[in-house]
Coordinates of C-alpha atoms in Angstrom, one line a residue:
M1 CA 67.4 122.4 48.9
R2 CA 68.2 122.3 52.6
A3 CA 70.8 119.7 52.1
L4 CA 72.4 121.7 49.3
L5 CA 72.4 124.9 51.3
K6 CA 73.9 123.0 54.3
S7 CA 76.6 121.6 52.1
Q8 CA 77.5 125.1 50.9
I9 CA 77.6 126.4 54.4
L10 CA 79.9 123.5 55.4
K11 CA 82.3 124.4 52.6
S12 CA 82.5 128.0 53.7
V13 CA 82.9 127.0 57.3
W14 CA 85.9 124.8 56.4
Q15 CA 87.5 127.4 54.1
F16 CA 87.3 130.1 56.7
G17 CA 87.9 128.0 59.7
Q18 CA 84.8 129.1 61.6
P19 CA 83.2 126.7 64.2
E20 CA 80.3 124.6 63.1
Q21 CA 77.9 126.5 65.4
S22 CA 78.1 129.4 63.0
F23 CA 75.6 127.5 60.8
H24 CA 72.4 129.4 60.0
R25 CA 69.8 129.1 62.8
S26 CA 67.4 127.1 60.7
H27 CA 69.9 124.4 60.1
R28 CA 70.8 124.1 63.7
L29 CA 67.1 123.8 64.5
L30 CA 66.8 121.0 61.9
Y31 CA 69.3 118.9 63.8
S32 CA 68.8 120.5 67.2
P33 CA 69.0 117.2 69.2
I34 CA 72.4 116.6 67.8
F35 CA 73.8 120.2 67.6
K36 CA 72.8 121.1 71.2
Q37 CA 75.3 118.8 72.8
Y38 CA 77.9 119.3 70.0
E39 CA 77.9 123.1 70.5
A40 CA 78.2 122.7 74.3
V41 CA 81.2 120.5 73.9
S42 CA 82.8 122.7 71.2
R43 CA 82.5 125.8 73.4
G44 CA 84.1 124.0 76.3
E45 CA 80.9 124.2 78.4
Q46 CA 80.6 120.5 78.7
P47 CA 83.3 117.8 78.9
L48 CA 83.4 114.8 76.8
P49 CA 80.7 112.4 78.0
E50 CA 81.6 109.5 80.3
Y51 CA 79.2 107.3 78.4
F52 CA 78.9 106.8 74.6
N53 CA 77.1 104.3 72.4
F54 CA 76.9 104.8 68.7
A55 CA 73.6 103.0 68.3
K56 CA 71.9 105.0 71.0
D57 CA 73.6 108.4 70.6
V58 CA 73.7 108.5 66.8
L59 CA 71.5 106.0 65.0
D60 CA 68.5 106.3 67.4
K61 CA 68.7 110.1 67.2
W62 CA 68.5 110.0 63.4
S63 CA 65.6 107.6 63.7
Q64 CA 63.8 110.1 65.9
I65 CA 64.5 113.0 63.5
E66 CA 63.2 110.8 60.7
K67 CA 60.0 109.9 62.6
D68 CA 59.4 113.6 63.6
G69 CA 59.3 114.4 59.9
K70 CA 62.1 117.0 60.1
K71 CA 63.9 115.6 57.1
A72 CA 63.0 113.5 54.1
F73 CA 65.6 110.8 54.3
N74 CA 67.1 108.3 51.9
P75 CA 67.2 104.8 53.2
A76 CA 69.7 104.2 56.0
L77 CA 70.9 101.1 54.2
W78 CA 70.3 100.3 50.5
W79 CA 71.5 96.9 49.5
I80 CA 71.4 95.0 46.2
N81 CA 72.9 91.7 45.1
G82 CA 72.9 92.2 41.3
R83 CA 70.4 89.5 40.7
G84 CA 67.2 91.4 41.5
G85 CA 67.5 91.2 45.3
E86 CA 67.1 94.5 47.1
V87 CA 66.8 95.8 50.7
R88 CA 65.9 99.4 51.8
W89 CA 65.8 100.1 55.5
S90 CA 65.0 103.5 57.1
F91 CA 66.8 104.4 60.3
E92 CA 63.6 103.4 62.1
E93 CA 63.6 100.0 60.4
L94 CA 67.4 99.6 61.1
G95 CA 66.7 100.4 64.8
I96 CA 63.9 97.8 65.1
R97 CA 65.8 95.1 63.3
S98 CA 69.0 95.7 65.2
R99 CA 67.2 95.5 68.5
K100 CA 65.7 92.2 67.5
V101 CA 69.2 90.9 66.7
A102 CA 70.4 92.3 70.1
N103 CA 67.8 90.3 71.8
L104 CA 68.7 87.2 69.7
L105 CA 72.3 87.4 70.8
L106 CA 71.4 87.9 74.5
D107 CA 68.5 85.4 74.8
Q108 CA 69.2 82.7 72.3
C109 CA 73.0 82.8 72.0
A110 CA 73.4 83.4 75.8
L111 CA 75.9 86.2 75.2
R112 CA 76.6 88.9 77.7
R113 CA 78.2 92.3 77.6
G114 CA 81.9 91.9 77.2
D115 CA 81.7 88.6 75.5
R116 CA 83.4 88.2 72.1
I117 CA 81.7 87.2 68.9
L118 CA 83.5 86.3 65.6
V119 CA 81.4 87.4 62.6
V120 CA 82.5 86.1 59.2
L121 CA 80.0 87.3 56.7
P122 CA 80.1 88.7 53.1
R123 CA 78.4 92.0 52.2
I124 CA 74.9 91.0 53.2
P125 CA 72.5 93.1 55.3
E126 CA 72.9 90.8 58.3
W127 CA 76.4 92.0 58.8
W128 CA 75.2 95.6 59.4
L129 CA 72.5 94.3 61.8
L130 CA 75.0 92.3 63.8
T131 CA 77.4 95.2 63.9
V132 CA 74.8 97.5 65.3
A133 CA 73.4 94.9 67.6
C134 CA 76.8 94.2 69.2
I135 CA 77.2 97.9 69.8
R136 CA 73.8 98.1 71.4
T137 CA 74.6 95.2 73.8
G138 CA 78.2 95.9 74.6
I139 CA 79.2 92.5 73.0
I140 CA 82.7 92.8 71.4
L141 CA 82.5 92.3 67.7
I142 CA 85.4 90.6 65.9
P143 CA 84.9 91.0 62.1
G144 CA 86.6 88.5 59.8
I145 CA 86.9 88.5 56.0
S146 CA 84.8 85.8 54.2
Q147 CA 88.0 84.3 52.7
L148 CA 89.2 82.9 56.1
T149 CA 90.1 79.2 56.1
A150 CA 89.3 76.7 58.8
K151 CA 92.9 77.2 60.2
D152 CA 92.4 81.0 60.2
M153 CA 89.1 80.7 62.1
Q154 CA 90.6 78.2 64.5
Y155 CA 93.4 80.6 65.4
R156 CA 91.0 83.5 65.9
L157 CA 88.6 81.5 68.0
Q158 CA 91.3 80.1 70.2
A159 CA 93.2 83.4 70.6
S160 CA 90.1 85.6 71.2
K161 CA 88.2 83.0 73.3
A162 CA 85.1 84.0 71.3
K163 CA 81.9 82.4 72.6
C164 CA 80.0 82.6 69.4
I165 CA 80.7 82.5 65.6
V166 CA 78.4 83.8 62.9
T167 CA 78.9 82.7 59.3
T168 CA 77.1 81.4 56.2
D169 CA 76.4 78.0 54.7
A170 CA 79.6 78.2 52.6
L171 CA 81.9 78.4 55.7
A172 CA 79.9 76.4 58.2
P173 CA 81.7 73.1 57.2
A174 CA 85.1 74.7 57.8
V175 CA 83.9 75.8 61.3
D176 CA 82.6 72.4 62.1
S177 CA 86.0 70.8 61.2
I178 CA 87.8 72.8 63.9
A179 CA 85.0 73.5 66.5
N180 CA 86.2 70.7 68.8
E181 CA 89.6 72.5 69.1
C182 CA 88.0 75.7 70.4
P183 CA 86.9 75.1 74.0
F184 CA 85.4 78.6 74.5
L185 CA 83.1 78.3 71.5
Q186 CA 79.6 77.8 72.8
T187 CA 77.3 78.9 70.0
K188 CA 77.3 78.7 66.2
L189 CA 74.9 81.0 64.4
L190 CA 74.1 80.3 60.8
V191 CA 73.0 83.0 58.4
S192 CA 71.5 80.9 55.6
S193 CA 70.2 81.9 52.2
G194 CA 67.5 79.2 52.5
E195 CA 65.2 77.9 55.3
G196 CA 67.3 74.7 55.9
E197 CA 68.9 73.8 59.2
R198 CA 72.3 72.5 60.1
D199 CA 73.1 70.2 63.0
G200 CA 74.8 72.0 65.9
W201 CA 73.9 75.4 64.5
L202 CA 71.2 78.0 65.5
S203 CA 69.3 79.5 62.6
F204 CA 69.6 83.3 62.4
N205 CA 66.5 83.6 60.2
A206 CA 64.3 81.5 62.5
L207 CA 65.4 83.2 65.7
F208 CA 65.1 86.7 64.2
K209 CA 61.4 86.1 63.4
D210 CA 60.6 85.4 67.0
A211 CA 62.9 87.9 68.7
A212 CA 61.4 90.9 70.5
A213 CA 61.8 94.3 69.0
S214 CA 62.2 96.2 72.3
H215 CA 65.7 96.5 73.8
S216 CA 67.4 98.9 76.3
C217 CA 70.8 99.9 74.9
A218 CA 73.8 99.1 77.1
E219 CA 75.3 102.1 78.9
T220 CA 78.8 101.8 77.5
K221 CA 81.7 104.1 78.6
L222 CA 84.3 105.7 76.3
H223 CA 87.0 103.2 77.2
D224 CA 84.9 100.1 77.1
P225 CA 86.0 97.7 74.3
M226 CA 83.9 97.7 71.2
M227 CA 85.7 95.8 68.5
I228 CA 88.7 93.6 68.0
Y229 CA 90.5 93.3 64.6
F230 CA 93.1 90.8 63.9
T231 CA 96.1 92.5 62.3
S232 CA 98.2 91.0 59.5
G233 CA 101.2 89.2 61.1
T234 CA 104.7 90.3 60.1
S235 CA 107.2 88.3 62.3
G236 CA 104.5 86.3 64.1
A237 CA 100.9 85.4 64.4
P238 CA 98.2 88.1 63.8
K239 CA 97.7 90.4 66.9
M240 CA 94.3 91.4 68.3
A241 CA 93.9 95.2 68.1
E242 CA 91.2 96.3 70.6
L243 CA 89.2 99.4 69.7
S244 CA 87.1 101.2 72.3
Q245 CA 83.7 103.0 72.2
G246 CA 85.8 106.1 72.5
M247 CA 87.2 105.5 69.0
L248 CA 83.8 106.5 67.7
D249 CA 83.5 109.5 70.0
Q250 CA 86.8 110.7 68.5
L251 CA 85.2 110.4 65.1
V252 CA 81.7 111.7 66.0
K253 CA 82.9 114.3 68.5
T254 CA 79.5 114.1 70.1
F255 CA 77.4 113.4 67.1
F256 CA 78.2 115.8 64.3
P257 CA 81.9 116.3 63.6
L258 CA 83.7 118.9 61.6
L259 CA 86.5 116.3 61.9
F260 CA 84.9 113.5 60.0
R261 CA 83.9 115.9 57.2
L262 CA 87.6 116.1 56.4
W263 CA 87.4 112.9 54.4
L264 CA 83.7 112.2 53.7
D265 CA 81.9 115.6 53.7
L266 CA 78.4 114.0 53.6
T267 CA 74.9 115.2 54.1
P268 CA 71.6 113.3 54.7
S269 CA 71.0 113.7 51.0
D270 CA 74.2 111.7 50.1
I271 CA 74.4 108.1 49.1
M272 CA 77.8 106.5 49.8
W273 CA 79.1 103.2 48.3
S274 CA 82.2 101.5 49.5
T275 CA 83.5 98.2 47.9
V276 CA 85.7 97.1 50.8
D277 CA 85.5 93.7 52.5
T278 CA 83.4 93.6 55.7
G279 CA 86.4 92.1 57.6
W280 CA 88.5 95.3 57.3
I281 CA 88.3 98.4 59.5
V282 CA 87.6 100.6 56.4
A283 CA 84.3 98.8 56.2
A284 CA 83.4 100.0 59.7
L285 CA 84.6 103.5 59.0
G286 CA 83.3 103.9 55.5
T287 CA 80.1 101.8 55.6
V288 CA 78.9 102.2 59.1
F289 CA 80.1 105.0 61.3
G290 CA 81.1 107.6 58.8
P291 CA 78.0 107.9 56.6
W292 CA 75.5 107.3 59.5
V293 CA 77.0 110.1 61.5
F294 CA 75.6 112.4 58.9
G295 CA 72.3 110.5 58.4
S296 CA 73.6 109.5 54.9
C297 CA 72.6 106.4 53.0
I298 CA 74.9 103.5 52.9
F299 CA 74.7 101.7 49.5
I300 CA 76.0 98.2 49.3
H301 CA 76.4 95.9 46.2
N302 CA 77.1 92.3 47.3
L303 CA 79.7 91.9 44.6
E304 CA 80.3 88.2 44.7
Q305 CA 82.7 88.7 41.8
V306 CA 84.4 92.1 41.3
Q307 CA 84.3 93.1 37.7
S308 CA 84.9 96.6 36.4
A309 CA 81.7 96.5 34.2
T310 CA 79.6 95.8 37.3
I311 CA 81.2 98.7 39.2
L312 CA 80.7 101.1 36.3
N313 CA 77.2 100.1 35.6
T314 CA 76.3 100.4 39.3
L315 CA 77.8 104.0 39.4
S316 CA 75.7 104.9 36.3
R317 CA 72.4 103.3 37.3
F318 CA 72.1 104.4 41.0
P319 CA 72.3 107.9 42.5
I320 CA 75.6 107.3 44.3
T321 CA 77.2 110.6 45.3
T322 CA 80.3 109.2 47.1
F323 CA 82.5 106.3 46.1
L324 CA 85.2 104.7 48.2
S325 CA 87.4 101.9 46.9
V326 CA 91.0 100.7 46.8
P327 CA 93.6 101.9 44.2
T328 CA 93.5 98.4 42.6
M329 CA 89.8 99.1 41.7
Y330 CA 90.6 102.4 40.2
R331 CA 93.4 100.8 38.1
M332 CA 90.9 98.3 36.8
L333 CA 88.3 100.9 36.0
V334 CA 90.5 103.3 34.0
K335 CA 91.4 100.5 31.6
D336 CA 87.7 100.5 30.5
D337 CA 86.1 102.8 28.0
L338 CA 84.7 105.2 30.5
T339 CA 83.0 107.3 27.8
S340 CA 80.3 104.6 27.6
Y341 CA 79.3 105.4 31.2
K342 CA 77.6 108.5 32.7
F343 CA 77.9 109.1 36.4
L344 CA 75.0 111.5 36.8
S345 CA 75.2 111.7 40.6
L346 CA 78.8 110.9 41.5
Q347 CA 80.6 113.9 43.2
H348 CA 83.3 112.6 45.5
C349 CA 85.8 109.7 44.9
I350 CA 87.9 108.4 47.7
S351 CA 90.8 105.9 47.7
G352 CA 92.4 104.1 50.6
G353 CA 94.1 100.9 51.7
E354 CA 97.3 101.3 49.7
P355 CA 99.1 104.1 47.8
L356 CA 97.4 105.5 44.7
N357 CA 99.4 105.8 41.5
P358 CA 99.5 109.4 40.4
E359 CA 99.0 108.2 36.8
V360 CA 95.8 106.4 37.7
A361 CA 94.5 109.5 39.5
E362 CA 95.3 111.6 36.4
Q363 CA 93.6 109.1 34.1
W364 CA 90.5 109.0 36.2
K365 CA 90.3 112.8 36.4
N366 CA 90.7 113.1 32.7
K367 CA 88.1 110.5 31.9
T368 CA 85.5 111.4 34.6
G369 CA 86.3 115.0 35.6
L370 CA 86.5 113.8 39.2
A371 CA 89.5 113.9 41.5
I372 CA 90.4 111.0 43.7
H373 CA 90.9 112.0 47.3
E374 CA 93.3 109.8 49.1
V375 CA 93.1 108.7 52.8
Y376 CA 95.6 106.8 54.9
G377 CA 95.0 104.8 58.0
Q378 CA 95.5 101.5 59.7
T379 CA 93.6 99.1 62.0
E380 CA 95.1 100.5 65.2
A381 CA 94.3 104.1 64.5
G382 CA 91.5 104.5 61.9
I383 CA 92.0 107.5 59.6
I384 CA 95.5 109.1 60.1
C385 CA 95.7 111.4 57.0
S386 CA 93.1 112.6 54.6
T387 CA 92.5 114.8 51.6
S388 CA 89.2 116.5 52.0
K389 CA 87.0 117.9 49.1
Q390 CA 88.2 121.4 49.9
M391 CA 91.9 120.6 49.9
K392 CA 94.2 120.7 47.0
V393 CA 95.0 117.2 45.7
K394 CA 98.7 116.7 45.5
P395 CA 99.5 113.6 43.3
G396 CA 101.3 111.0 45.3
S397 CA 100.2 112.5 48.6
M398 CA 97.9 111.0 51.2
G399 CA 96.8 114.4 52.4
K400 CA 97.4 116.0 55.8
A401 CA 97.0 114.8 59.4
F402 CA 93.5 113.9 60.4
P403 CA 92.5 115.8 63.6
P404 CA 92.8 115.3 66.5
Y405 CA 95.9 113.3 65.6
D406 CA 99.2 115.2 65.7
V407 CA 101.1 113.3 63.0
Q408 CA 104.8 113.7 62.5
I409 CA 107.7 112.1 60.7
I410 CA 110.2 110.9 63.3
D411 CA 113.7 109.2 63.3
E412 CA 114.8 106.0 65.2
E413 CA 115.2 108.0 68.4
G414 CA 111.8 109.6 68.3
N415 CA 112.9 113.0 67.1
I416 CA 110.7 115.0 64.7
L417 CA 112.3 115.3 61.3
P418 CA 112.1 118.4 59.2
P419 CA 110.1 118.6 55.9
G420 CA 111.6 116.6 53.1
Q421 CA 113.3 113.9 55.2
D422 CA 112.2 110.3 55.1
G423 CA 111.2 108.7 58.5
E424 CA 108.5 106.8 60.2
I425 CA 104.9 108.1 60.3
A426 CA 104.0 108.6 63.9
I427 CA 101.1 109.9 66.1
R428 CA 101.8 111.9 69.3
V429 CA 100.5 110.0 72.3
K430 CA 102.0 112.0 75.2
P431 CA 101.1 113.7 77.4
K432 CA 97.6 112.5 76.4
R433 CA 96.8 109.4 74.3
P434 CA 94.2 110.3 71.5
L435 CA 90.8 108.5 72.0
G436 CA 90.8 107.2 68.4
L437 CA 93.9 105.1 68.9
F438 CA 93.6 101.4 69.7
S439 CA 93.5 100.5 73.4
R440 CA 96.0 97.6 73.3
Y441 CA 97.0 94.3 71.6
V442 CA 94.9 91.9 73.7
D443 CA 97.0 89.6 75.8
N444 CA 100.2 91.0 74.4
P445 CA 101.6 93.9 76.5
E446 CA 105.0 93.6 75.0
K447 CA 103.8 94.2 71.5
T448 CA 101.6 97.1 72.7
A449 CA 104.6 98.7 74.5
A450 CA 106.7 98.2 71.4
T451 CA 104.4 100.5 69.3
E452 CA 105.6 103.6 71.3
R453 CA 108.8 105.5 70.7
G454 CA 109.3 108.5 73.0
E455 CA 106.2 110.6 72.8
F456 CA 104.8 108.8 69.7
Y457 CA 102.9 105.8 68.5
V458 CA 104.8 104.5 65.4
T459 CA 102.7 103.2 62.6
G460 CA 105.4 101.0 61.0
D461 CA 105.0 103.0 57.8
R462 CA 107.6 105.4 56.4
G463 CA 106.8 108.7 54.8
V464 CA 107.9 112.2 54.0
M465 CA 106.2 115.5 54.9
D466 CA 106.4 118.5 52.7
Q467 CA 106.4 122.2 53.6
D468 CA 102.6 122.3 53.4
R469 CA 102.4 119.3 55.8
Y470 CA 101.1 116.9 53.1
I471 CA 102.5 113.4 53.7
R472 CA 103.7 111.0 51.0
F473 CA 103.9 107.3 51.7
V474 CA 107.4 105.8 51.1
G475 CA 106.9 102.2 52.2
R476 CA 106.7 99.8 55.1
A477 CA 109.2 99.9 57.9
D478 CA 108.6 96.2 58.4
D479 CA 107.7 93.2 56.2
L480 CA 104.0 93.9 55.9
M481 CA 102.7 93.9 52.3
T482 CA 99.6 95.6 50.9
S483 CA 98.0 94.2 47.7
S484 CA 94.6 95.2 46.4
G485 CA 93.8 96.8 49.7
Y486 CA 94.6 93.7 51.8
R487 CA 97.3 93.9 54.4
I488 CA 99.4 90.7 54.2
G489 CA 102.1 89.5 56.6
P490 CA 104.7 87.0 55.5
F491 CA 104.3 84.7 58.5
D492 CA 101.1 82.8 57.3
I493 CA 102.4 82.4 53.8
E494 CA 105.8 81.1 54.8
N495 CA 104.2 78.7 57.3
A496 CA 101.8 77.4 54.7
L497 CA 104.6 76.8 52.2
L498 CA 106.7 75.0 54.8
E499 CA 103.9 72.5 55.3
H500 CA 104.4 71.3 51.7
P501 CA 106.9 68.4 51.5
A502 CA 108.8 70.0 48.6
V503 CA 109.7 73.1 50.6
A504 CA 112.7 73.4 53.0
E505 CA 112.7 77.2 53.5
A506 CA 110.6 80.1 52.3
A507 CA 110.5 83.9 52.4
A508 CA 107.6 86.1 51.3
V509 CA 108.1 89.7 50.3
S510 CA 106.3 92.3 48.2
S511 CA 107.0 92.6 44.5
P512 CA 105.8 95.4 42.1
D513 CA 102.7 94.8 40.0
A514 CA 101.1 97.0 37.3
L515 CA 97.5 96.3 38.4
R516 CA 97.7 95.6 42.1
G517 CA 100.5 98.0 43.0
E518 CA 102.4 95.2 44.8
V519 CA 101.8 91.4 45.1
V520 CA 103.3 88.6 47.2
K521 CA 106.4 86.9 45.9
A522 CA 107.7 83.8 47.5
F523 CA 111.4 82.7 47.4
V524 CA 111.5 79.0 47.9
V525 CA 114.4 76.7 48.8
L526 CA 113.5 73.1 47.9
S527 CA 113.9 70.2 50.2
P528 CA 117.0 68.1 49.3
T529 CA 114.8 65.0 49.1
Y530 CA 112.6 66.6 46.5
T531 CA 113.4 66.3 42.8
L532 CA 112.2 69.3 40.7
K533 CA 110.7 68.2 37.4
N534 CA 108.8 71.2 36.2
K535 CA 109.0 74.7 37.8
E536 CA 105.6 75.8 36.4
D537 CA 103.7 72.8 37.7
L538 CA 105.3 73.1 41.1
T539 CA 104.5 76.8 41.2
V540 CA 100.8 76.2 40.6
E541 CA 100.8 73.3 43.1
L542 CA 102.4 75.5 45.8
Q543 CA 100.0 78.4 45.1
E544 CA 97.0 76.1 45.4
H545 CA 98.4 74.6 48.6
V546 CA 98.7 78.1 50.2
K547 CA 95.1 78.9 49.2
K548 CA 93.9 75.9 51.0
V549 CA 96.0 76.4 54.2
T550 CA 95.5 80.2 54.7
A551 CA 93.2 82.9 53.2
P552 CA 93.3 82.7 49.4
Y553 CA 94.1 86.4 48.9
K554 CA 97.5 85.8 50.6
Y555 CA 98.8 83.3 48.0
P556 CA 102.1 84.2 46.3
R557 CA 101.3 85.4 42.7
K558 CA 105.0 85.2 41.9
M559 CA 107.5 82.5 42.9
E560 CA 111.2 82.0 42.5
F561 CA 113.2 78.9 43.4
V562 CA 116.6 79.6 45.0
Q563 CA 119.5 77.7 46.4
Q564 CA 119.6 79.7 49.7
L565 CA 118.0 82.7 51.4
P566 CA 120.0 85.7 52.6
K567 CA 120.2 85.6 56.5
T568 CA 121.7 87.5 59.4
T569 CA 124.4 86.1 61.5
T570 CA 121.8 84.9 63.9
G571 CA 119.9 83.0 61.2
K572 CA 117.0 85.4 60.5
I573 CA 115.9 85.8 56.9
K574 CA 116.8 89.2 55.5
R575 CA 113.4 89.9 53.8
N576 CA 114.4 93.5 53.4
E577 CA 117.2 92.4 51.1
L578 CA 114.9 90.3 49.0
R579 CA 112.3 93.1 48.9
D580 CA 114.9 95.7 47.8
R581 CA 116.1 93.4 45.1
E582 CA 112.5 93.0 43.8
W583 CA 112.0 96.8 43.7
G584 CA 115.3 97.5 42.1
R585 CA 116.8 99.3 45.1
I586 CA 120.0 97.2 45.1

């Protein structure tokens, strides 16, 4: 009842624009450890804190509220694997386990605050423990998707100088094949499904059993580095985008934000499920920081294979109230007979990672009665635009600017464009850079400086703002592609193709696709020494080759063999021309 009343109050607060401290006194008392500091900051009586640590300042406070009996909580983490395996951890259990992992990293892996660790794990509970443990210790987390190849991991280990890598049995052989080429790598930590050991690896399970459960959280400052994400390369190798502890403070705004409610609108009674891969920033925002700010339950299905029936059955069987996924997933789901499923608890559906087709949103609404609320963001900035529960959903729109960002559409000179004009989506960074924005591209000051134009950080995406300040996505300003929620740069694909003896030149661009929105298409110029016998056989051979050389999700689903590629006078490939041809713009 309390949660329901609190949700109603939140809605009235949003609709009338009143500050959050106008909540009824009983609700402020319920969360008094959190509201006390929030109210002081919001009234301007207290500046933003010099120090901030999500584990200490948010998770541990919820754990204390839970222990004090002030709220009957759902689990903090509820995980299933679809084969009978299940984990339910309270905030107190999460705290104990994450402290044990923190001690494991410090004592057994010999890591120290500021060291970097590459974590390549699927959707298993250990990923959440390691994420929280890194925050507790000040160790810099580098998440990686579980589809990374040996070459991908080698590049990331060499570029980041990570001292430790954590992965599973499935990827351990790939790590071993390149470990000797990574001089900074000191420790390999294996999260195994069994009790077996592997030469040269430390066993997570064995070390966890013996680790101490007492740990003093690191005193991290707002601008201390917290995470590094490798971006998708466009004209070169992936860059390392560094995010600070202050990114969370921007989201949390000292522990209970009106801001974050603009896209999640959760309460401690809610259960949120996101299907995104652990290697992407949406996983951090939607399956760690966002729900746990509100004391909500994070629900995770391991999803070794993504099938629409599995998704729909899970939404029907479990009391999930909020669902976050990519548009590709919704496109899959609306093809099913949704009348066979009853979502008894589902109230809020969110889409992100790529543009959502208005037709799909309409079909979902007609079949389920639920609107899909779109959000837009990127690795460097987190959430940039959102459509909250209380906002009108405009088909084809990503919503409005996500505070505290001042989002504008600008031209090539950095001038703000009027409503209705196509330009680049940009965030104002002067006179003061927003906390939520990435700190820098590590070891790449030139690329960092190139992201600014006048008073703005430019996202590399193009959009149009209407009179109501809703923003519609138009397309990329560069060669980056988005397929099934994955950001894909052409560089890795083209390099992989060029390693095959049949290929002389290659260009990768986006191509329209009914299910995925867009997919990768490769234009290939064959080597003069190669004799083409069968296009279909060579296409499959090259696709399999790319899957082996780089992450499998990057492989070109379409391929065309051409005599030559369009180029500039200086010899650069005109990918924009090939892309425009694919999309029927020329």
